[in-house]
């Protein structure tokens, strides 16, 4: 699904997660109306970020394919039992022609295994009740159990990513750092923009700017521990958001990073870009890096929330 299709099932997103249904749903991220727009941004997925769905985001079509296979194992893991949303940028990836390495059907089936139903509705020897009224007697405890499942998903995602790497030669984890070893400033991205950002980071390195990049693959649960370690010591951070959070201070990813870095001294700048499918170009990302480098040098921030590429 995508865009309005996802928005129309808002209520059921919460129902699926609360009932611990191990659903895998692929979302081709597209803008929400109105005005009517069919092109890419992350408004749909970010609107669902608090629904207790695990979220994986792909940079390219290979990652989109690999994420779906891993998501089945993640969702059905006994410590998780939560739905997984695998995201790929609408049109940019969903309608792209790229080189793709595909596993044999037998390999995929062996990797995901057989589905093991827990408390099946049609097990007449062990009757169960679905959808009962759940008031203040137990509702709070059930919500707390979802929190615990989300926390357990951290290790499960890493373990399954490593296992998938042994099968395919493409291991996966929660975040992907690039040139962060000696970085003084960091660029945070997710989705297909990571490819363009990587080229921009290389170009700015050649100009002497010590910039690194972190691609967030798993947005939910948010990889707090890994990001805290990687960002420790950087002087300034540029956070790229392909959606806005109207009425809030900056976009969704920006808000998460500010929470992660609350005990650090780094200045954090938000760049909202690409709404409704507007292209993000290398020179625009280089502009964001240049501005962030200036903040790192002077310690002064002109504008915390910026709109990159808007007229």
PDB file of C-alpha atoms in Angstrom:
ATOM      1  CA  UNK A   1       0.000   0.000   0.000  1.00  0.00           C
ATOM      2  CA  UNK A   2       0.957   3.660   0.040  1.00  0.00           C
ATOM      3  CA  UNK A   3      -0.219   7.145   0.930  1.00  0.00           C
ATOM      4  CA  UNK A   4      -4.023   7.313   1.250  1.00  0.00           C
ATOM      5  CA  UNK A   5      -4.274   3.521   1.265  1.00  0.00           C
ATOM      6  CA  UNK A   6      -2.188   3.443   4.432  1.00  0.00           C
ATOM      7  CA  UNK A   7      -4.048   6.393   5.937  1.00  0.00           C
ATOM      8  CA  UNK A   8      -7.392   4.674   5.376  1.00  0.00           C
ATOM      9  CA  UNK A   9      -6.270   1.748   7.537  1.00  0.00           C
ATOM     10  CA  UNK A  10      -4.982   3.891  10.424  1.00  0.00           C
ATOM     11  CA  UNK A  11      -7.353   2.279  12.932  1.00  0.00           C
ATOM     12  CA  UNK A  12      -6.474  -1.228  11.798  1.00  0.00           C
ATOM     13  CA  UNK A  13      -2.725  -0.584  12.053  1.00  0.00           C
ATOM     14  CA  UNK A  14      -3.182  -0.274  15.812  1.00  0.00           C
ATOM     15  CA  UNK A  15      -5.512  -3.272  15.921  1.00  0.00           C
ATOM     16  CA  UNK A  16      -3.036  -5.503  14.071  1.00  0.00           C
ATOM     17  CA  UNK A  17      -0.164  -4.550  16.363  1.00  0.00           C
ATOM     18  CA  UNK A  18      -2.249  -4.794  19.531  1.00  0.00           C
ATOM     19  CA  UNK A  19      -3.430  -8.270  18.542  1.00  0.00           C
ATOM     20  CA  UNK A  20       0.221  -9.199  17.903  1.00  0.00           C
ATOM     21  CA  UNK A  21      -0.443 -10.203  14.295  1.00  0.00           C
ATOM     22  CA  UNK A  22       2.843 -10.998  12.488  1.00  0.00           C
ATOM     23  CA  UNK A  23       1.861  -9.186   9.304  1.00  0.00           C
ATOM     24  CA  UNK A  24       4.407  -7.935   6.767  1.00  0.00           C
ATOM     25  CA  UNK A  25       3.257  -4.934   4.736  1.00  0.00           C
ATOM     26  CA  UNK A  26       5.295  -3.272   2.010  1.00  0.00           C
ATOM     27  CA  UNK A  27       4.717   0.479   1.784  1.00  0.00           C
ATOM     28  CA  UNK A  28       5.792   2.449  -1.281  1.00  0.00           C
ATOM     29  CA  UNK A  29       6.158   5.764   0.531  1.00  0.00           C
ATOM     30  CA  UNK A  30       4.118   8.511  -1.118  1.00  0.00           C
ATOM     31  CA  UNK A  31       2.734  11.909  -0.160  1.00  0.00           C
ATOM     32  CA  UNK A  32      -0.652  12.367   1.476  1.00  0.00           C
ATOM     33  CA  UNK A  33      -3.341  14.547  -0.114  1.00  0.00           C
ATOM     34  CA  UNK A  34      -4.301  17.314  -0.499  1.00  0.00           C
ATOM     35  CA  UNK A  35      -3.489  18.700  -3.009  1.00  0.00           C
ATOM     36  CA  UNK A  36      -3.470  15.354  -4.800  1.00  0.00           C
ATOM     37  CA  UNK A  37       0.066  14.079  -5.218  1.00  0.00           C
ATOM     38  CA  UNK A  38       1.193  10.579  -6.122  1.00  0.00           C
ATOM     39  CA  UNK A  39       4.937  11.018  -5.625  1.00  0.00           C
ATOM     40  CA  UNK A  40       7.411  10.214  -2.886  1.00  0.00           C
ATOM     41  CA  UNK A  41       7.779  11.470   0.604  1.00  0.00           C
ATOM     42  CA  UNK A  42       7.648   9.787   4.013  1.00  0.00           C
ATOM     43  CA  UNK A  43       4.448  11.341   5.383  1.00  0.00           C
ATOM     44  CA  UNK A  44       2.551   8.052   5.258  1.00  0.00           C
ATOM     45  CA  UNK A  45       5.063   5.958   7.216  1.00  0.00           C
ATOM     46  CA  UNK A  46       5.859   8.730   9.695  1.00  0.00           C
ATOM     47  CA  UNK A  47       2.174   9.159  10.430  1.00  0.00           C
ATOM     48  CA  UNK A  48       2.139   5.500  11.479  1.00  0.00           C
ATOM     49  CA  UNK A  49       5.292   5.653  13.580  1.00  0.00           C
ATOM     50  CA  UNK A  50       3.493   5.278  16.928  1.00  0.00           C
ATOM     51  CA  UNK A  51       1.253   2.380  15.879  1.00  0.00           C
ATOM     52  CA  UNK A  52       3.627  -0.309  17.232  1.00  0.00           C
ATOM     53  CA  UNK A  53       4.704  -1.543  13.805  1.00  0.00           C
ATOM     54  CA  UNK A  54       8.383  -2.251  13.282  1.00  0.00           C
ATOM     55  CA  UNK A  55       9.645  -0.094  10.400  1.00  0.00           C
ATOM     56  CA  UNK A  56      12.469  -0.945   7.980  1.00  0.00           C
ATOM     57  CA  UNK A  57      13.506   1.513   5.252  1.00  0.00           C
ATOM     58  CA  UNK A  58      15.301   0.598   2.019  1.00  0.00           C
ATOM     59  CA  UNK A  59      17.905   2.609   0.125  1.00  0.00           C
ATOM     60  CA  UNK A  60      17.571   0.643  -3.119  1.00  0.00           C
ATOM     61  CA  UNK A  61      15.535  -2.173  -4.658  1.00  0.00           C
ATOM     62  CA  UNK A  62      17.953  -4.826  -3.395  1.00  0.00           C
ATOM     63  CA  UNK A  63      17.385  -3.706   0.175  1.00  0.00           C
ATOM     64  CA  UNK A  64      13.629  -3.558  -0.420  1.00  0.00           C
ATOM     65  CA  UNK A  65      13.665  -7.190  -1.562  1.00  0.00           C
ATOM     66  CA  UNK A  66      15.946  -8.324   1.266  1.00  0.00           C
ATOM     67  CA  UNK A  67      13.947  -6.448   3.913  1.00  0.00           C
ATOM     68  CA  UNK A  68      10.710  -8.224   2.999  1.00  0.00           C
ATOM     69  CA  UNK A  69      12.261 -11.673   3.428  1.00  0.00           C
ATOM     70  CA  UNK A  70      13.817 -10.763   6.774  1.00  0.00           C
ATOM     71  CA  UNK A  71      10.618  -9.060   7.930  1.00  0.00           C
ATOM     72  CA  UNK A  72       8.710 -12.344   7.862  1.00  0.00           C
ATOM     73  CA  UNK A  73      11.184 -13.883  10.295  1.00  0.00           C
ATOM     74  CA  UNK A  74      11.216 -10.778  12.483  1.00  0.00           C
ATOM     75  CA  UNK A  75       7.426 -10.526  12.701  1.00  0.00           C
ATOM     76  CA  UNK A  76       6.965 -14.214  13.503  1.00  0.00           C
ATOM     77  CA  UNK A  77       9.777 -14.436  16.065  1.00  0.00           C
ATOM     78  CA  UNK A  78       8.428 -15.681  19.383  1.00  0.00           C
ATOM     79  CA  UNK A  79       9.965 -12.731  21.245  1.00  0.00           C
ATOM     80  CA  UNK A  80       8.393 -10.181  18.916  1.00  0.00           C
ATOM     81  CA  UNK A  81       5.055 -11.138  17.286  1.00  0.00           C
ATOM     82  CA  UNK A  82       4.548  -7.652  15.917  1.00  0.00           C
ATOM     83  CA  UNK A  83       3.749  -6.503  12.369  1.00  0.00           C
ATOM     84  CA  UNK A  84       6.559  -5.141  10.202  1.00  0.00           C
ATOM     85  CA  UNK A  85       6.299  -2.320   7.682  1.00  0.00           C
ATOM     86  CA  UNK A  86       8.941  -2.513   4.956  1.00  0.00           C
ATOM     87  CA  UNK A  87       9.304   0.887   3.314  1.00  0.00           C
ATOM     88  CA  UNK A  88      10.626   1.840  -0.102  1.00  0.00           C
ATOM     89  CA  UNK A  89      10.446   5.272  -1.702  1.00  0.00           C
ATOM     90  CA  UNK A  90       7.466   5.522  -4.036  1.00  0.00           C
ATOM     91  CA  UNK A  91       8.348   5.742  -7.741  1.00  0.00           C
ATOM     92  CA  UNK A  92      12.011   6.470  -6.906  1.00  0.00           C
ATOM     93  CA  UNK A  93      12.397   2.793  -6.020  1.00  0.00           C
ATOM     94  CA  UNK A  94       9.006   1.186  -6.607  1.00  0.00           C
ATOM     95  CA  UNK A  95       9.130   2.010 -10.332  1.00  0.00           C
ATOM     96  CA  UNK A  96      12.910   1.883 -10.746  1.00  0.00           C
ATOM     97  CA  UNK A  97      14.956  -0.414 -12.938  1.00  0.00           C
ATOM     98  CA  UNK A  98      17.971  -1.615 -10.974  1.00  0.00           C
ATOM     99  CA  UNK A  99      20.154  -4.667 -10.799  1.00  0.00           C
ATOM    100  CA  UNK A 100      18.624  -7.179  -8.383  1.00  0.00           C
ATOM    101  CA  UNK A 101      20.009 -10.435  -7.023  1.00  0.00           C
ATOM    102  CA  UNK A 102      17.174 -12.842  -6.247  1.00  0.00           C
ATOM    103  CA  UNK A 103      17.400 -15.960  -4.100  1.00  0.00           C
ATOM    104  CA  UNK A 104      15.944 -19.261  -5.211  1.00  0.00           C
ATOM    105  CA  UNK A 105      12.422 -19.915  -3.935  1.00  0.00           C
ATOM    106  CA  UNK A 106      13.665 -22.940  -1.993  1.00  0.00           C
ATOM    107  CA  UNK A 107      16.289 -20.801  -0.236  1.00  0.00           C
ATOM    108  CA  UNK A 108      13.702 -18.233   0.791  1.00  0.00           C
ATOM    109  CA  UNK A 109      11.289 -20.884   2.051  1.00  0.00           C
ATOM    110  CA  UNK A 110      13.994 -22.571   4.092  1.00  0.00           C
ATOM    111  CA  UNK A 111      15.044 -19.228   5.570  1.00  0.00           C
ATOM    112  CA  UNK A 112      11.562 -18.113   6.629  1.00  0.00           C
ATOM    113  CA  UNK A 113      10.475 -21.616   7.694  1.00  0.00           C
ATOM    114  CA  UNK A 114       6.904 -22.749   8.267  1.00  0.00           C
ATOM    115  CA  UNK A 115       4.355 -20.490   9.886  1.00  0.00           C
ATOM    116  CA  UNK A 116       3.567 -21.521  13.454  1.00  0.00           C
ATOM    117  CA  UNK A 117       0.146 -20.262  14.485  1.00  0.00           C
ATOM    118  CA  UNK A 118      -0.209 -19.188  18.104  1.00  0.00           C
ATOM    119  CA  UNK A 119      -3.707 -19.380  19.590  1.00  0.00           C
ATOM    120  CA  UNK A 120      -5.403 -20.137  16.233  1.00  0.00           C
ATOM    121  CA  UNK A 121      -9.063 -19.226  16.016  1.00  0.00           C
ATOM    122  CA  UNK A 122     -10.064 -22.582  14.525  1.00  0.00           C
ATOM    123  CA  UNK A 123      -8.410 -24.803  17.150  1.00  0.00           C
ATOM    124  CA  UNK A 124     -11.693 -26.101  18.578  1.00  0.00           C
ATOM    125  CA  UNK A 125      -9.953 -28.133  21.269  1.00  0.00           C
ATOM    126  CA  UNK A 126      -8.412 -24.969  22.698  1.00  0.00           C
ATOM    127  CA  UNK A 127     -11.034 -22.241  22.347  1.00  0.00           C
ATOM    128  CA  UNK A 128      -9.937 -18.608  22.492  1.00  0.00           C
ATOM    129  CA  UNK A 129     -11.647 -15.231  22.512  1.00  0.00           C
ATOM    130  CA  UNK A 130     -10.637 -12.499  20.068  1.00  0.00           C
ATOM    131  CA  UNK A 131     -11.596  -8.840  20.219  1.00  0.00           C
ATOM    132  CA  UNK A 132     -13.084  -8.649  23.728  1.00  0.00           C
ATOM    133  CA  UNK A 133     -13.622  -5.409  25.590  1.00  0.00           C
ATOM    134  CA  UNK A 134     -10.352  -4.499  27.314  1.00  0.00           C
ATOM    135  CA  UNK A 135     -10.916  -1.638  29.724  1.00  0.00           C
ATOM    136  CA  UNK A 136      -8.754  -0.244  32.516  1.00  0.00           C
ATOM    137  CA  UNK A 137      -8.540  -3.709  34.098  1.00  0.00           C
ATOM    138  CA  UNK A 138      -5.889  -4.997  31.627  1.00  0.00           C
ATOM    139  CA  UNK A 139      -5.468  -2.516  28.749  1.00  0.00           C
ATOM    140  CA  UNK A 140      -2.462  -0.832  30.376  1.00  0.00           C
ATOM    141  CA  UNK A 141      -0.669  -4.168  30.829  1.00  0.00           C
ATOM    142  CA  UNK A 142      -1.294  -5.153  27.213  1.00  0.00           C
ATOM    143  CA  UNK A 143       0.202  -1.869  25.995  1.00  0.00           C
ATOM    144  CA  UNK A 144       3.214  -2.429  28.233  1.00  0.00           C
ATOM    145  CA  UNK A 145       3.703  -5.868  26.660  1.00  0.00           C
ATOM    146  CA  UNK A 146       3.898  -4.225  23.236  1.00  0.00           C
ATOM    147  CA  UNK A 147       6.654  -1.956  24.532  1.00  0.00           C
ATOM    148  CA  UNK A 148       8.603  -4.974  25.755  1.00  0.00           C
ATOM    149  CA  UNK A 149       8.176  -6.736  22.401  1.00  0.00           C
ATOM    150  CA  UNK A 150       9.510  -3.663  20.615  1.00  0.00           C
ATOM    151  CA  UNK A 151      12.562  -3.635  22.870  1.00  0.00           C
ATOM    152  CA  UNK A 152      13.210  -7.320  22.200  1.00  0.00           C
ATOM    153  CA  UNK A 153      12.986  -6.635  18.462  1.00  0.00           C
ATOM    154  CA  UNK A 154      16.350  -4.831  18.568  1.00  0.00           C
ATOM    155  CA  UNK A 155      18.352  -8.022  19.041  1.00  0.00           C
ATOM    156  CA  UNK A 156      16.063 -10.041  16.785  1.00  0.00           C
ATOM    157  CA  UNK A 157      16.573  -7.659  13.844  1.00  0.00           C
ATOM    158  CA  UNK A 158      20.356  -7.835  14.238  1.00  0.00           C
ATOM    159  CA  UNK A 159      20.426 -11.614  14.619  1.00  0.00           C
ATOM    160  CA  UNK A 160      18.214 -12.216  11.588  1.00  0.00           C
ATOM    161  CA  UNK A 161      20.202  -9.655   9.581  1.00  0.00           C
ATOM    162  CA  UNK A 162      23.395 -11.575  10.314  1.00  0.00           C
ATOM    163  CA  UNK A 163      21.763 -14.879   9.436  1.00  0.00           C
ATOM    164  CA  UNK A 164      20.459 -13.457   6.176  1.00  0.00           C
ATOM    165  CA  UNK A 165      23.964 -12.233   5.401  1.00  0.00           C
ATOM    166  CA  UNK A 166      25.297 -15.777   5.614  1.00  0.00           C
ATOM    167  CA  UNK A 167      22.646 -16.894   3.132  1.00  0.00           C
ATOM    168  CA  UNK A 168      22.850 -14.012   0.658  1.00  0.00           C
ATOM    169  CA  UNK A 169      26.228 -12.381   1.247  1.00  0.00           C
ATOM    170  CA  UNK A 170      24.396  -9.198   2.277  1.00  0.00           C
ATOM    171  CA  UNK A 171      24.327  -8.815   6.078  1.00  0.00           C
ATOM    172  CA  UNK A 172      22.006  -6.240   7.629  1.00  0.00           C
ATOM    173  CA  UNK A 173      21.896  -4.266  10.843  1.00  0.00           C
ATOM    174  CA  UNK A 174      19.890  -1.357  12.248  1.00  0.00           C
ATOM    175  CA  UNK A 175      21.963   1.569  10.986  1.00  0.00           C
ATOM    176  CA  UNK A 176      24.727   1.912   8.397  1.00  0.00           C
ATOM    177  CA  UNK A 177      27.563   4.378   9.122  1.00  0.00           C
ATOM    178  CA  UNK A 178      29.705   5.861   6.350  1.00  0.00           C
ATOM    179  CA  UNK A 179      32.995   7.688   7.004  1.00  0.00           C
ATOM    180  CA  UNK A 180      32.044   8.237  10.643  1.00  0.00           C
ATOM    181  CA  UNK A 181      35.395   7.155  12.120  1.00  0.00           C
ATOM    182  CA  UNK A 182      36.826  10.696  12.374  1.00  0.00           C
ATOM    183  CA  UNK A 183      33.744  12.721  11.492  1.00  0.00           C
ATOM    184  CA  UNK A 184      33.267  16.113  13.119  1.00  0.00           C
ATOM    185  CA  UNK A 185      29.825  16.572  11.597  1.00  0.00           C
ATOM    186  CA  UNK A 186      27.234  13.933  10.746  1.00  0.00           C
ATOM    187  CA  UNK A 187      24.472  13.647   8.177  1.00  0.00           C
ATOM    188  CA  UNK A 188      21.438  11.509   9.116  1.00  0.00           C
ATOM    189  CA  UNK A 189      19.289  10.079   6.302  1.00  0.00           C
ATOM    190  CA  UNK A 190      16.895   7.245   5.536  1.00  0.00           C
ATOM    191  CA  UNK A 191      15.522   5.852   2.306  1.00  0.00           C
ATOM    192  CA  UNK A 192      16.825   6.278  -1.233  1.00  0.00           C
ATOM    193  CA  UNK A 193      18.374   9.674  -0.452  1.00  0.00           C
ATOM    194  CA  UNK A 194      21.216   7.817   1.254  1.00  0.00           C
ATOM    195  CA  UNK A 195      22.717   7.030  -2.153  1.00  0.00           C
ATOM    196  CA  UNK A 196      22.921  10.684  -3.193  1.00  0.00           C
ATOM    197  CA  UNK A 197      24.056  11.688   0.296  1.00  0.00           C
ATOM    198  CA  UNK A 198      26.928   9.207   0.162  1.00  0.00           C
ATOM    199  CA  UNK A 199      28.222  10.824  -3.038  1.00  0.00           C
ATOM    200  CA  UNK A 200      27.891  14.269  -1.451  1.00  0.00           C
ATOM    201  CA  UNK A 201      29.803  13.159   1.640  1.00  0.00           C
ATOM    202  CA  UNK A 202      32.671  11.859  -0.504  1.00  0.00           C
ATOM    203  CA  UNK A 203      32.784  15.129  -2.436  1.00  0.00           C
ATOM    204  CA  UNK A 204      32.864  17.227   0.736  1.00  0.00           C
ATOM    205  CA  UNK A 205      35.584  15.021   2.206  1.00  0.00           C
ATOM    206  CA  UNK A 206      37.716  15.881  -0.830  1.00  0.00           C
ATOM    207  CA  UNK A 207      37.222  19.546   0.093  1.00  0.00           C
ATOM    208  CA  UNK A 208      38.564  18.877   3.581  1.00  0.00           C
ATOM    209  CA  UNK A 209      35.295  18.781   5.518  1.00  0.00           C
ATOM    210  CA  UNK A 210      35.246  15.909   8.010  1.00  0.00           C
ATOM    211  CA  UNK A 211      31.681  14.788   7.439  1.00  0.00           C
ATOM    212  CA  UNK A 212      30.205  11.332   7.882  1.00  0.00           C
ATOM    213  CA  UNK A 213      26.801   9.846   7.217  1.00  0.00           C
ATOM    214  CA  UNK A 214      24.481   7.492   9.076  1.00  0.00           C
ATOM    215  CA  UNK A 215      21.721   5.732   7.185  1.00  0.00           C
ATOM    216  CA  UNK A 216      18.855   4.644   9.415  1.00  0.00           C
ATOM    217  CA  UNK A 217      17.548   1.307   8.196  1.00  0.00           C
ATOM    218  CA  UNK A 218      15.352   0.514  11.203  1.00  0.00           C
ATOM    219  CA  UNK A 219      13.262   3.497  12.252  1.00  0.00           C
ATOM    220  CA  UNK A 220      11.052   1.560  14.673  1.00  0.00           C
ATOM    221  CA  UNK A 221      12.124   0.593  17.212  1.00  0.00           C
ATOM    222  CA  UNK A 222      14.484   3.553  17.093  1.00  0.00           C
ATOM    223  CA  UNK A 223      18.182   2.546  17.361  1.00  0.00           C
ATOM    224  CA  UNK A 224      19.025   4.821  20.285  1.00  0.00           C
ATOM    225  CA  UNK A 225      22.062   2.940  21.617  1.00  0.00           C
ATOM    226  CA  UNK A 226      23.832   2.621  18.268  1.00  0.00           C
ATOM    227  CA  UNK A 227      23.220   6.241  17.309  1.00  0.00           C
ATOM    228  CA  UNK A 228      24.378   7.508  20.694  1.00  0.00           C
ATOM    229  CA  UNK A 229      27.707   5.711  20.304  1.00  0.00           C
ATOM    230  CA  UNK A 230      28.297   6.835  16.717  1.00  0.00           C
ATOM    231  CA  UNK A 231      27.328  10.456  17.298  1.00  0.00           C
ATOM    232  CA  UNK A 232      29.279  10.901  20.516  1.00  0.00           C
ATOM    233  CA  UNK A 233      31.849  13.629  20.040  1.00  0.00           C
ATOM    234  CA  UNK A 234      30.535  15.127  16.787  1.00  0.00           C
ATOM    235  CA  UNK A 235      30.201  18.896  16.803  1.00  0.00           C
ATOM    236  CA  UNK A 236      27.107  19.296  14.639  1.00  0.00           C
ATOM    237  CA  UNK A 237      24.469  17.091  13.020  1.00  0.00           C
ATOM    238  CA  UNK A 238      22.324  17.634   9.924  1.00  0.00           C
ATOM    239  CA  UNK A 239      19.125  15.576   9.990  1.00  0.00           C
ATOM    240  CA  UNK A 240      17.341  14.998   6.669  1.00  0.00           C
ATOM    241  CA  UNK A 241      13.548  14.606   6.924  1.00  0.00           C
ATOM    242  CA  UNK A 242      11.362  13.738   3.934  1.00  0.00           C
ATOM    243  CA  UNK A 243       8.228  14.645   5.871  1.00  0.00           C
ATOM    244  CA  UNK A 244       7.162  17.394   8.214  1.00  0.00           C
ATOM    245  CA  UNK A 245       5.481  17.255  11.607  1.00  0.00           C
ATOM    246  CA  UNK A 246       3.109  20.184  11.473  1.00  0.00           C
ATOM    247  CA  UNK A 247       3.005  22.168  14.674  1.00  0.00           C
ATOM    248  CA  UNK A 248       6.078  20.426  16.079  1.00  0.00           C
ATOM    249  CA  UNK A 249       9.647  21.694  16.233  1.00  0.00           C
ATOM    250  CA  UNK A 250      11.026  20.047  13.103  1.00  0.00           C
ATOM    251  CA  UNK A 251      10.439  16.743  11.347  1.00  0.00           C
ATOM    252  CA  UNK A 252      10.002  13.281  12.883  1.00  0.00           C
ATOM    253  CA  UNK A 253      13.607  12.071  12.459  1.00  0.00           C
ATOM    254  CA  UNK A 254      14.906  15.398  13.779  1.00  0.00           C
ATOM    255  CA  UNK A 255      12.808  15.021  16.926  1.00  0.00           C
ATOM    256  CA  UNK A 256      14.159  11.508  17.492  1.00  0.00           C
ATOM    257  CA  UNK A 257      17.777  12.598  17.071  1.00  0.00           C
ATOM    258  CA  UNK A 258      17.309  15.528  19.450  1.00  0.00           C
ATOM    259  CA  UNK A 259      16.026  13.080  22.057  1.00  0.00           C
ATOM    260  CA  UNK A 260      18.987  10.768  21.501  1.00  0.00           C
ATOM    261  CA  UNK A 261      21.495  13.624  21.797  1.00  0.00           C
ATOM    262  CA  UNK A 262      19.956  15.478  24.737  1.00  0.00           C
ATOM    263  CA  UNK A 263      23.030  14.878  26.920  1.00  0.00           C
ATOM    264  CA  UNK A 264      25.530  15.857  24.221  1.00  0.00           C
ATOM    265  CA  UNK A 265      26.677  19.306  23.148  1.00  0.00           C
ATOM    266  CA  UNK A 266      26.279  18.878  19.395  1.00  0.00           C
ATOM    267  CA  UNK A 267      24.154  21.396  17.516  1.00  0.00           C
ATOM    268  CA  UNK A 268      21.409  19.653  15.535  1.00  0.00           C
ATOM    269  CA  UNK A 269      19.966  21.191  12.375  1.00  0.00           C
ATOM    270  CA  UNK A 270      16.929  19.913  10.487  1.00  0.00           C
ATOM    271  CA  UNK A 271      16.625  19.879   6.690  1.00  0.00           C
ATOM    272  CA  UNK A 272      13.133  19.042   5.442  1.00  0.00           C
ATOM    273  CA  UNK A 273      13.272  18.158   1.764  1.00  0.00           C
ATOM    274  CA  UNK A 274      11.646  16.336  -1.131  1.00  0.00           C
ATOM    275  CA  UNK A 275       7.994  16.686  -0.149  1.00  0.00           C
ATOM    276  CA  UNK A 276       5.643  15.472  -2.864  1.00  0.00           C
ATOM    277  CA  UNK A 277       8.468  13.863  -4.798  1.00  0.00           C
ATOM    278  CA  UNK A 278      10.629  16.933  -5.415  1.00  0.00           C
ATOM    279  CA  UNK A 279      14.134  15.832  -6.383  1.00  0.00           C
ATOM    280  CA  UNK A 280      16.946  16.209  -3.887  1.00  0.00           C
ATOM    281  CA  UNK A 281      20.223  16.879  -5.645  1.00  0.00           C
ATOM    282  CA  UNK A 282      23.831  16.382  -4.656  1.00  0.00           C
ATOM    283  CA  UNK A 283      24.570  20.116  -4.572  1.00  0.00           C
ATOM    284  CA  UNK A 284      21.652  20.681  -2.179  1.00  0.00           C
ATOM    285  CA  UNK A 285      22.983  18.081   0.246  1.00  0.00           C
ATOM    286  CA  UNK A 286      26.440  19.632  -0.090  1.00  0.00           C
ATOM    287  CA  UNK A 287      24.852  22.974   0.813  1.00  0.00           C
ATOM    288  CA  UNK A 288      23.402  21.409   3.981  1.00  0.00           C
ATOM    289  CA  UNK A 289      26.802  19.937   4.838  1.00  0.00           C
ATOM    290  CA  UNK A 290      28.531  23.298   4.278  1.00  0.00           C
ATOM    291  CA  UNK A 291      26.055  25.077   6.545  1.00  0.00           C
ATOM    292  CA  UNK A 292      26.407  22.398   9.213  1.00  0.00           C
ATOM    293  CA  UNK A 293      30.206  22.632   9.035  1.00  0.00           C
ATOM    294  CA  UNK A 294      29.916  26.372   9.614  1.00  0.00           C
ATOM    295  CA  UNK A 295      27.761  25.731  12.685  1.00  0.00           C
ATOM    296  CA  UNK A 296      30.372  23.280  13.985  1.00  0.00           C
ATOM    297  CA  UNK A 297      33.061  25.928  13.489  1.00  0.00           C
ATOM    298  CA  UNK A 298      31.250  28.913  15.008  1.00  0.00           C
ATOM    299  CA  UNK A 299      28.793  27.311  17.413  1.00  0.00           C
ATOM    300  CA  UNK A 300      26.050  29.562  16.044  1.00  0.00           C
ATOM    301  CA  UNK A 301      22.839  28.296  14.436  1.00  0.00           C
ATOM    302  CA  UNK A 302      20.849  30.703  12.255  1.00  0.00           C
ATOM    303  CA  UNK A 303      17.822  28.459  11.717  1.00  0.00           C
ATOM    304  CA  UNK A 304      17.249  25.078  13.334  1.00  0.00           C
ATOM    305  CA  UNK A 305      14.528  23.931  10.914  1.00  0.00           C
ATOM    306  CA  UNK A 306      15.278  24.518   7.226  1.00  0.00           C
ATOM    307  CA  UNK A 307      13.414  23.673   4.021  1.00  0.00           C
ATOM    308  CA  UNK A 308      15.835  22.427   1.399  1.00  0.00           C
ATOM    309  CA  UNK A 309      14.862  22.968  -2.235  1.00  0.00           C
ATOM    310  CA  UNK A 310      11.623  24.867  -1.593  1.00  0.00           C
ATOM    311  CA  UNK A 311      10.888  27.923  -3.745  1.00  0.00           C
TER     312      UNK A 311
END
